[in-house]
Amino acid sequence: PPQMRGPRSKALPDRALVNCQYSMATFSTGERKRRPHGDRKSSEMTLHLKQTFEAAILTELYPRSQIDIYVQILQADGGNYCACVNAATLAVIDAGIPMRDYVCASSAGFVEDTALADLSYVEEASGGPQAALALLPTSGQIALLQMDSRLHEDHLEAIIEAASGACRAVHAVLDRVVRDHVQEVTALLGD
Amino acid sequence: QVWQIRVDLHLLNHDGNIVDAASIAGIVALCHFRRPDVSVQGEEVTVYSPEERDPVPLSIHHMPICVSFAFFQQGTYLLVDPSEREERVMDGLLVIAMNKHREICTIQSSGGIMLLKDQVLRCSKITAVKVAEITELIQKALENDQKVRKEGGKFGFAESIPNQKITAFKMESAAVDTNSVEEQAEEIISKADPPSEVFAKPILHTPGTAQIGEGIENSWGDLEESEREEAAEEEGESDATAFECQRMETEDTSMMSKAKDEPIVLSDSEEEEVVILEPQEVPKKTR
């Protein structure tokens, strides 16, 4: 859960610092993973998360403070990064930190001329091209786009489309969950 | 038993966009490399030294080349292949790796920049063009090198140094062009006579720093020299009613003739005293 802290040595004078950490539980993958942190892949994911959220959170409202986002993967079944982004979005909203928009993420891939959205582990491991996309649904702005492996340029649009569609669906779900939760809470508090 | 190939990249001169340079260097090195020939007979493996048999090149399927795009001002401006100065001030970076068959090998958008889908598509088209050019250059260079080797001429790294092909010891620093900015500022100031419900927006700059983008009009009333100097130089958080104070060498007379009831420049400096002559608007941050 994100939290705010007082000023630190690397505090930025005019906005909040976003600190992320991405770690995988040892039981999350098929074989027991030995090192949850400090992995090269982890640090890369961390950096991506940090950049995505720095762009999405209104950091100018909290100068000289720090927002920490810790994400831990319990089960890595494809789309790790995307699940992290969605979870962190919910956490930030729950903490009441203002953001520009929901950040929804989804992975997308391409198998035999069809674009697939939200790949599972099996689909990812099959070795086709795959992309991760983090989107701000209402404005349609892409916060992060990352793809490895070969993909023909013409298919790029299709894959982005698929991912955007999935992100919008995720956004609908997140939105509904948040609203229901807020309703519940206010009802309980009201009594 | 397999061969293990290791590519070490050493950065000699960082003038921006190392990703692109590194990708080109890496792939060309792999193309250029020759490994010792091997023959396998049943269980026996014989590795021939370069004297016995000519080394064979690696089999490269395709040559992915990275192209980087720097974004400025929330996506309004796009620069291909940013230099170091441009990299420092950019908002975000987009890297696309493509090969000459127009297959995208990698896309990575980093930095806090928000992109639109058609921007990404446009970038990929630009990348296709650039990659075609670069691949051609690479091919030519490789052929050249092969020719030279056959003819027994000099080649290789040691040769390129004195020609300054690889290392550049001196480079003229491209001056950031602030001259036109200053003229523009003067123009706008001299035109901005009538009372300002409409706030004109010149591009002001203090010596040494160029401010690109929207500055906000200094509507000076009769502020004297001393008070002007007191006002801070840093940018604060500005809304429509708070203005930045900046020292301008050029303006003076054209400003003085303005009406008195114009809003006065305020600043959000925490340290220096800000003199409010006409307290029409109260600054938001009054620390």
Coordinates of C-alpha atoms in Angstrom, one line a residue:
Chain A
P1 CA 0.0 0.0 0.0
P2 CA 1.3 3.4 -0.8
Q3 CA 2.2 5.7 2.1
M4 CA 3.5 9.2 2.4
R5 CA 6.6 10.0 4.3
G6 CA 8.4 13.1 5.4
P7 CA 11.2 14.7 3.5
R8 CA 14.3 12.7 2.8
S9 CA 17.7 13.3 1.4
K10 CA 16.6 12.8 -2.1
A11 CA 13.3 14.7 -1.8
L12 CA 12.4 16.7 -4.8
P13 CA 11.5 20.2 -3.8
D14 CA 8.4 20.6 -5.9
R15 CA 6.8 17.2 -6.2
A16 CA 6.5 13.8 -4.6
L17 CA 8.9 11.0 -5.2
V18 CA 7.4 7.7 -6.3
N19 CA 9.3 4.7 -5.0
C20 CA 8.3 1.3 -6.3
Q21 CA 9.4 -2.1 -5.5
Y22 CA 8.5 -5.2 -7.4
S23 CA 9.1 -8.6 -6.0
M24 CA 8.0 -12.1 -6.7
A25 CA 7.1 -14.5 -4.0
T26 CA 9.2 -17.6 -4.2
F27 CA 6.2 -19.8 -4.8
S28 CA 4.9 -17.7 -7.6
T29 CA 6.4 -19.4 -10.5
G30 CA 6.5 -23.1 -11.6
E31 CA 9.9 -23.7 -10.0
R32 CA 10.7 -22.1 -6.7
K33 CA 12.3 -18.8 -7.3
R34 CA 15.4 -18.2 -5.3
R35 CA 15.8 -14.5 -5.3
P36 CA 12.8 -12.3 -5.0
H37 CA 14.5 -8.9 -5.2
G38 CA 17.5 -7.5 -6.9
D39 CA 16.9 -9.6 -10.0
R40 CA 17.6 -7.8 -13.2
K41 CA 14.1 -8.4 -14.4
S42 CA 12.7 -7.1 -11.1
S43 CA 14.6 -3.9 -11.3
E44 CA 13.5 -3.3 -14.8
M45 CA 9.9 -3.9 -13.9
T46 CA 10.4 -1.6 -10.9
L47 CA 11.7 1.1 -13.1
H48 CA 8.8 0.8 -15.5
L49 CA 6.3 0.9 -12.7
K50 CA 7.9 3.9 -11.2
Q51 CA 7.8 5.8 -14.5
T52 CA 4.3 4.8 -15.2
F53 CA 3.0 6.0 -11.8
E54 CA 5.1 9.1 -11.8
A55 CA 3.3 10.1 -14.9
A56 CA -0.1 9.2 -13.6
I57 CA -0.1 10.5 -10.0
L58 CA -0.4 14.2 -9.5
T59 CA 2.9 14.5 -7.8
E60 CA 2.8 18.3 -7.7
L61 CA 0.3 18.2 -4.9
Y62 CA 2.7 16.6 -2.4
P63 CA 6.1 18.3 -2.5
R64 CA 9.0 17.0 -0.6
S65 CA 7.4 13.7 0.2
Q66 CA 7.5 10.2 -1.0
I67 CA 4.9 7.7 -2.1
D68 CA 5.9 4.1 -1.8
I69 CA 4.4 1.4 -3.9
Y70 CA 5.3 -2.2 -3.0
V71 CA 4.0 -4.9 -5.2
Q72 CA 4.5 -8.6 -4.7
I73 CA 3.5 -11.3 -7.1
L74 CA 1.7 -14.2 -5.6
Q75 CA 1.2 -16.1 -8.8
A76 CA 3.0 -15.5 -12.0
D77 CA 0.6 -16.8 -14.6
G78 CA 1.3 -14.4 -17.4
G79 CA 1.0 -10.7 -17.6
N80 CA 3.0 -10.0 -14.4
Y81 CA 3.7 -6.4 -15.1
C82 CA 0.1 -5.7 -16.1
A83 CA -1.3 -7.2 -13.0
C84 CA 1.1 -5.1 -10.9
V85 CA 0.0 -1.9 -12.6
N86 CA -3.7 -2.7 -12.1
A87 CA -3.2 -3.6 -8.4
A88 CA -1.1 -0.5 -7.8
T89 CA -3.7 1.7 -9.4
L90 CA -6.3 0.3 -7.0
A91 CA -4.0 0.7 -4.1
V92 CA -3.3 4.3 -4.9
I93 CA -7.0 5.1 -5.4
D94 CA -7.7 3.4 -2.1
A95 CA -5.2 5.5 -0.4
G96 CA -6.8 8.6 -1.7
I97 CA -3.9 9.8 -3.7
P98 CA -5.2 11.8 -6.6
M99 CA -4.3 10.5 -10.1
R100 CA -4.9 11.7 -13.5
D101 CA -6.9 8.6 -14.4
Y102 CA -7.0 4.9 -13.8
V103 CA -3.9 3.2 -15.1
C104 CA -5.0 0.0 -16.7
A105 CA -2.6 -2.4 -18.2
S106 CA -2.9 -5.5 -20.3
S107 CA -0.6 -7.6 -22.3
A108 CA -1.3 -8.6 -25.9
G109 CA 0.2 -11.0 -28.3
F110 CA -0.1 -12.3 -31.7
V111 CA -0.7 -15.9 -32.7
E112 CA -1.3 -16.9 -36.3
D113 CA -2.7 -13.6 -37.4
T114 CA -5.0 -13.1 -34.5
A115 CA -4.2 -10.6 -31.8
L116 CA -4.8 -11.9 -28.3
A117 CA -5.2 -9.9 -25.3
D118 CA -4.1 -10.7 -21.7
L119 CA -1.8 -13.6 -22.3
S120 CA -1.5 -16.4 -19.9
Y121 CA 1.7 -18.1 -19.0
V122 CA 1.3 -20.8 -21.6
E123 CA 0.7 -18.3 -24.3
E124 CA 3.6 -16.2 -23.3
A125 CA 5.9 -19.2 -23.2
S126 CA 5.0 -20.2 -26.7
G127 CA 7.4 -17.6 -27.9
G128 CA 5.3 -15.4 -30.0
P129 CA 5.5 -11.7 -30.0
Q130 CA 4.0 -10.1 -26.9
A131 CA 3.5 -6.6 -25.7
A132 CA 2.6 -4.9 -22.5
L133 CA 0.6 -1.8 -22.6
A134 CA -0.4 0.6 -19.8
L135 CA -3.2 3.0 -20.8
L136 CA -5.1 5.8 -19.3
P137 CA -8.5 4.8 -20.6
T138 CA -10.5 8.0 -20.9
S139 CA -7.8 10.0 -22.7
G140 CA -6.4 7.0 -24.5
Q141 CA -2.9 8.0 -23.7
I142 CA -0.3 5.3 -23.5
A143 CA 1.8 5.5 -20.4
L144 CA 4.0 2.6 -21.2
L145 CA 4.4 0.4 -24.2
Q146 CA 6.9 -2.4 -24.2
M147 CA 7.4 -5.3 -26.6
D148 CA 9.9 -7.9 -27.1
S149 CA 10.4 -10.3 -30.0
R150 CA 9.7 -9.8 -33.6
L151 CA 6.5 -8.5 -34.9
H152 CA 5.7 -7.1 -38.3
E153 CA 5.0 -3.4 -38.4
D154 CA 1.6 -3.8 -39.9
H155 CA 0.5 -5.9 -37.0
L156 CA 1.6 -3.3 -34.5
E157 CA -1.7 -1.4 -34.8
A158 CA -3.7 -4.5 -34.3
I159 CA -1.9 -5.5 -31.2
I160 CA -2.2 -2.0 -29.7
E161 CA -5.9 -2.1 -30.5
A162 CA -6.3 -5.4 -28.7
A163 CA -4.4 -4.3 -25.7
S164 CA -6.4 -1.0 -25.5
G165 CA -9.7 -2.9 -25.7
A166 CA -8.6 -5.1 -22.9
C167 CA -7.4 -2.1 -20.9
R168 CA -10.8 -0.5 -21.3
A169 CA -12.5 -3.7 -20.1
V170 CA -10.2 -3.7 -17.1
H171 CA -11.0 -0.1 -16.4
A172 CA -14.7 -0.8 -16.4
V173 CA -14.2 -3.6 -13.8
L174 CA -11.9 -1.5 -11.7
D175 CA -14.2 1.4 -11.8
R176 CA -17.2 -0.7 -10.7
V177 CA -15.2 -2.2 -7.9
V178 CA -14.0 1.1 -6.6
R179 CA -17.5 2.6 -6.6
D180 CA -19.0 -0.4 -4.9
H181 CA -16.3 -0.3 -2.3
V182 CA -16.8 3.4 -1.6
Q183 CA -20.5 2.9 -1.3
E184 CA -20.1 0.1 1.2
V185 CA -17.6 2.1 3.2
T186 CA -19.8 5.2 3.3
A187 CA -22.8 3.1 4.2
L188 CA -21.0 1.6 7.1
L189 CA -19.5 4.8 8.3
G190 CA -22.9 6.5 7.9
D191 CA -24.4 4.3 10.5
Chain B
Q1 CA 29.2 -28.5 -26.7
V2 CA 28.4 -25.2 -28.1
W3 CA 30.1 -21.9 -28.8
Q4 CA 29.5 -19.0 -26.4
I5 CA 29.6 -15.6 -27.9
R6 CA 30.2 -12.6 -25.8
V7 CA 29.7 -9.0 -27.0
D8 CA 31.4 -6.3 -24.9
L9 CA 30.4 -2.8 -25.7
H10 CA 32.6 0.0 -24.6
L11 CA 31.3 3.5 -24.8
L12 CA 33.9 6.0 -26.0
N13 CA 31.9 9.1 -26.4
H14 CA 28.5 9.8 -24.9
D15 CA 26.9 12.5 -26.9
G16 CA 23.3 11.2 -26.5
N17 CA 21.4 8.3 -27.7
I18 CA 23.8 5.5 -26.7
V19 CA 21.1 2.9 -27.2
D20 CA 21.1 3.4 -30.9
A21 CA 24.8 3.5 -31.2
A22 CA 25.2 0.5 -29.0
S23 CA 22.7 -1.5 -31.1
I24 CA 24.4 -0.7 -34.3
A25 CA 27.8 -1.5 -32.9
G26 CA 26.7 -4.8 -31.5
I27 CA 25.0 -6.1 -34.6
V28 CA 27.8 -5.0 -36.9
A29 CA 30.4 -6.6 -34.6
L30 CA 28.4 -9.8 -34.8
C31 CA 28.2 -9.6 -38.5
H32 CA 31.9 -8.9 -38.8
F33 CA 33.0 -11.7 -36.5
R34 CA 34.5 -14.9 -37.8
R35 CA 34.6 -18.0 -35.7
P36 CA 37.0 -20.9 -36.1
D37 CA 35.8 -23.6 -38.3
V38 CA 34.8 -26.9 -36.7
S39 CA 34.2 -30.3 -38.1
V40 CA 32.4 -33.1 -36.3
Q41 CA 33.0 -36.8 -37.2
G42 CA 30.8 -39.0 -35.0
E43 CA 31.9 -38.2 -31.5
E44 CA 35.1 -36.4 -32.5
V45 CA 35.2 -32.7 -32.8
T46 CA 38.1 -31.0 -34.4
V47 CA 38.5 -27.2 -34.1
Y48 CA 40.6 -25.8 -36.8
S49 CA 42.8 -22.8 -36.0
P50 CA 42.6 -19.8 -38.3
E51 CA 45.8 -20.8 -40.1
E52 CA 44.4 -24.2 -41.1
R53 CA 41.1 -23.1 -42.3
D54 CA 39.4 -19.8 -42.8
P55 CA 37.2 -18.8 -40.0
V56 CA 33.5 -18.7 -40.9
P57 CA 31.1 -15.9 -40.2
L58 CA 28.2 -16.3 -37.9
S59 CA 24.8 -16.9 -39.4
I60 CA 22.8 -13.7 -38.8
H61 CA 19.1 -13.9 -39.6
H62 CA 18.4 -10.3 -39.5
M63 CA 19.8 -7.0 -38.2
P64 CA 17.7 -5.2 -35.7
I65 CA 18.6 -1.5 -35.4
C66 CA 17.3 0.7 -32.6
V67 CA 16.0 4.2 -33.3
S68 CA 15.1 6.5 -30.4
F69 CA 12.6 9.3 -30.3
A70 CA 12.7 12.1 -27.7
F71 CA 9.4 13.8 -26.8
F72 CA 9.1 17.3 -25.6
Q73 CA 6.2 19.3 -24.3
Q74 CA 3.8 16.4 -23.8
G75 CA 4.1 15.0 -27.2
T76 CA 4.0 18.1 -29.3
Y77 CA 7.6 17.9 -30.4
L78 CA 9.3 14.8 -31.5
L79 CA 13.1 14.4 -32.2
V80 CA 14.7 11.5 -33.8
D81 CA 18.1 10.5 -32.5
P82 CA 18.5 13.0 -29.6
S83 CA 21.8 14.4 -28.7
E84 CA 23.0 14.6 -25.2
R85 CA 21.7 18.1 -24.5
E86 CA 18.3 17.2 -25.9
E87 CA 18.2 14.0 -23.9
R88 CA 18.7 15.9 -20.7
V89 CA 15.7 18.1 -21.2
M90 CA 13.4 15.7 -22.8
D91 CA 10.1 14.6 -21.3
G92 CA 10.2 11.0 -22.4
L93 CA 11.9 8.6 -24.7
L94 CA 10.6 6.0 -27.1
V95 CA 12.9 3.3 -28.5
I96 CA 11.9 1.2 -31.5
A97 CA 14.1 -1.6 -32.8
M98 CA 13.4 -2.7 -36.3
N99 CA 15.0 -4.7 -39.0
K100 CA 15.0 -4.0 -42.6
H101 CA 12.1 -6.3 -43.3
R102 CA 10.0 -3.9 -41.3
E103 CA 9.5 -6.2 -38.5
I104 CA 9.5 -4.5 -35.1
C105 CA 11.8 -6.3 -32.8
T106 CA 11.3 -4.2 -29.7
I107 CA 9.3 -1.2 -28.5
Q108 CA 9.9 0.5 -25.2
S109 CA 8.5 3.7 -24.1
S110 CA 10.1 5.1 -21.0
G111 CA 10.0 8.3 -19.1
G112 CA 6.9 9.9 -17.8
I113 CA 5.5 10.6 -21.2
M114 CA 2.0 9.9 -22.3
L115 CA 1.7 8.9 -25.9
L116 CA -1.2 8.5 -28.3
K117 CA -1.6 5.5 -30.5
D118 CA -1.1 7.3 -33.8
Q119 CA 2.1 8.9 -32.5
V120 CA 3.5 5.4 -31.9
L121 CA 2.4 4.3 -35.3
R122 CA 4.0 7.4 -36.9
C123 CA 7.2 6.7 -35.1
S124 CA 7.3 3.2 -36.3
K125 CA 7.0 4.5 -39.9
I126 CA 9.9 6.9 -39.4
T127 CA 11.8 4.0 -37.9
A128 CA 11.3 1.9 -41.0
V129 CA 12.8 4.6 -43.2
K130 CA 15.8 5.2 -40.9
V131 CA 16.5 1.5 -40.5
A132 CA 16.6 1.0 -44.2
E133 CA 19.2 3.8 -44.6
I134 CA 21.3 2.5 -41.7
T135 CA 21.2 -1.1 -42.9
E136 CA 22.5 0.0 -46.3
L137 CA 25.3 1.9 -44.8
I138 CA 26.3 -1.1 -42.7
Q139 CA 26.3 -3.3 -45.7
K140 CA 28.5 -1.0 -47.7
A141 CA 30.9 -0.7 -44.8
L142 CA 31.1 -4.4 -44.4
E143 CA 31.7 -4.9 -48.1
N144 CA 34.4 -2.3 -48.0
D145 CA 36.1 -3.9 -45.2
Q146 CA 36.1 -7.3 -46.8
K147 CA 37.5 -5.8 -50.0
V148 CA 40.3 -4.1 -48.1
R149 CA 41.2 -7.2 -46.3
K150 CA 41.4 -9.2 -49.4
E151 CA 43.6 -6.7 -51.1
G152 CA 45.8 -6.7 -48.0
G153 CA 45.4 -3.1 -47.1
K154 CA 45.2 -1.7 -43.7
F155 CA 42.0 -2.1 -41.8
G156 CA 40.5 -2.3 -38.4
F157 CA 40.3 -0.3 -35.3
A158 CA 43.8 0.9 -35.1
E159 CA 43.5 2.4 -38.5
S160 CA 40.3 4.3 -37.8
I161 CA 41.7 6.2 -34.9
P162 CA 44.0 8.6 -36.7
N163 CA 41.3 9.2 -39.3
Q164 CA 39.0 10.3 -36.6
K165 CA 36.4 8.1 -37.8
I166 CA 35.6 6.5 -34.5
T167 CA 36.9 8.9 -31.9
A168 CA 36.4 12.6 -32.1
F169 CA 38.6 14.5 -29.8
K170 CA 37.0 17.8 -30.5
M171 CA 33.6 18.7 -31.4
E172 CA 32.1 22.1 -31.9
S173 CA 29.4 22.5 -29.4
A174 CA 26.2 23.5 -31.1
A175 CA 25.2 26.7 -29.5
V176 CA 21.6 26.7 -28.3
D177 CA 20.1 29.4 -30.4
T178 CA 18.7 32.0 -28.1
N179 CA 19.1 35.0 -30.4
S180 CA 15.8 34.6 -32.1
V181 CA 14.1 34.1 -28.8
E182 CA 15.3 37.5 -27.5
E183 CA 14.1 39.4 -30.6
Q184 CA 10.8 37.7 -30.4
A185 CA 10.5 38.8 -26.8
E186 CA 11.2 42.4 -27.6
E187 CA 8.8 42.4 -30.4
I188 CA 6.0 41.1 -28.3
I189 CA 6.8 43.5 -25.4
S190 CA 6.7 46.6 -27.6
K191 CA 3.4 45.6 -29.1
A192 CA 1.8 44.9 -25.7
D193 CA 0.7 48.5 -24.9
P194 CA -3.0 48.4 -24.3
P195 CA -4.3 47.5 -20.9
S196 CA -4.0 43.8 -20.4
E197 CA -7.1 42.0 -19.9
V198 CA -5.4 39.8 -22.4
F199 CA -2.1 38.9 -21.0
A200 CA 0.5 38.9 -23.7
K201 CA 3.0 36.1 -23.4
P202 CA 6.5 36.9 -24.3
I203 CA 9.3 34.5 -24.0
L204 CA 11.6 36.0 -21.4
H205 CA 14.9 34.9 -20.4
T206 CA 17.5 35.7 -17.9
P207 CA 21.1 35.7 -19.0
G208 CA 22.3 32.2 -19.3
T209 CA 19.0 30.4 -19.3
A210 CA 16.7 30.3 -22.2
Q211 CA 13.1 29.7 -21.4
I212 CA 11.3 28.0 -24.2
G213 CA 7.6 27.7 -24.1
E214 CA 5.1 29.9 -22.4
G215 CA 6.4 32.6 -20.3
I216 CA 4.0 34.9 -18.6
E217 CA 3.7 38.5 -19.2
N218 CA 5.3 40.9 -16.8
S219 CA 3.0 43.7 -16.6
W220 CA 5.0 46.2 -14.8
G221 CA 3.4 49.2 -13.2
D222 CA 5.8 51.8 -11.9
L223 CA 8.1 49.4 -10.2
E224 CA 11.4 50.9 -9.5
E225 CA 14.7 49.3 -10.2
S226 CA 15.3 48.1 -6.7
E227 CA 12.0 46.4 -6.3
R228 CA 12.4 44.7 -9.5
E229 CA 15.7 43.3 -8.4
E230 CA 14.2 42.0 -5.2
A231 CA 11.8 39.8 -6.9
A232 CA 13.0 36.2 -7.2
E233 CA 14.2 34.6 -10.4
E234 CA 12.9 31.1 -9.9
E235 CA 9.7 29.9 -11.2
G236 CA 7.1 29.2 -8.7
E237 CA 3.8 27.5 -9.2
S238 CA 1.9 29.9 -11.2
D239 CA -1.7 30.2 -11.8
A240 CA -3.3 32.8 -14.0
T241 CA -3.0 35.6 -11.4
A242 CA 0.5 35.1 -10.1
F243 CA 3.4 36.1 -12.4
E244 CA 7.0 35.4 -12.6
C245 CA 9.5 38.1 -11.9
Q246 CA 12.6 38.0 -14.1
R247 CA 15.4 40.4 -14.6
M248 CA 15.3 41.8 -18.1
E249 CA 18.0 43.9 -19.4
T250 CA 16.2 45.1 -22.4
E251 CA 12.7 46.3 -21.5
D252 CA 12.5 49.4 -19.4
T253 CA 10.9 52.3 -21.1
S254 CA 8.2 50.6 -23.0
M255 CA 6.9 49.0 -19.9
M256 CA 6.9 52.1 -17.7
S257 CA 4.2 53.8 -19.6
K258 CA 1.5 51.4 -18.6
A259 CA -1.5 52.2 -16.6
K260 CA -1.2 51.9 -12.9
D261 CA -4.1 49.6 -12.3
E262 CA -2.5 46.6 -13.9
P263 CA -1.8 43.6 -11.8
I264 CA 1.6 43.5 -10.3
V265 CA 4.1 40.8 -10.6
L266 CA 4.3 38.4 -7.7
S267 CA 6.5 35.6 -7.1
D268 CA 6.4 32.5 -5.1
S269 CA 9.8 32.7 -3.7
E270 CA 10.0 31.5 -0.2
E271 CA 13.1 33.3 0.7
E272 CA 13.0 36.8 -0.6
E273 CA 10.6 39.5 0.4
V274 CA 8.0 40.1 -2.2
V275 CA 6.6 43.6 -2.3
I276 CA 3.0 43.7 -3.3
L277 CA 2.2 47.1 -4.5
E278 CA -1.4 46.6 -5.3
P279 CA -2.9 43.7 -3.4
Q280 CA -5.5 42.8 -5.9
E281 CA -4.7 39.2 -6.0
V282 CA -3.3 37.4 -3.1
P283 CA -0.7 34.8 -4.0
K284 CA -1.7 31.3 -3.3
K285 CA 1.5 30.3 -1.5
T286 CA 2.6 32.9 1.0
R287 CA 5.4 31.2 2.8

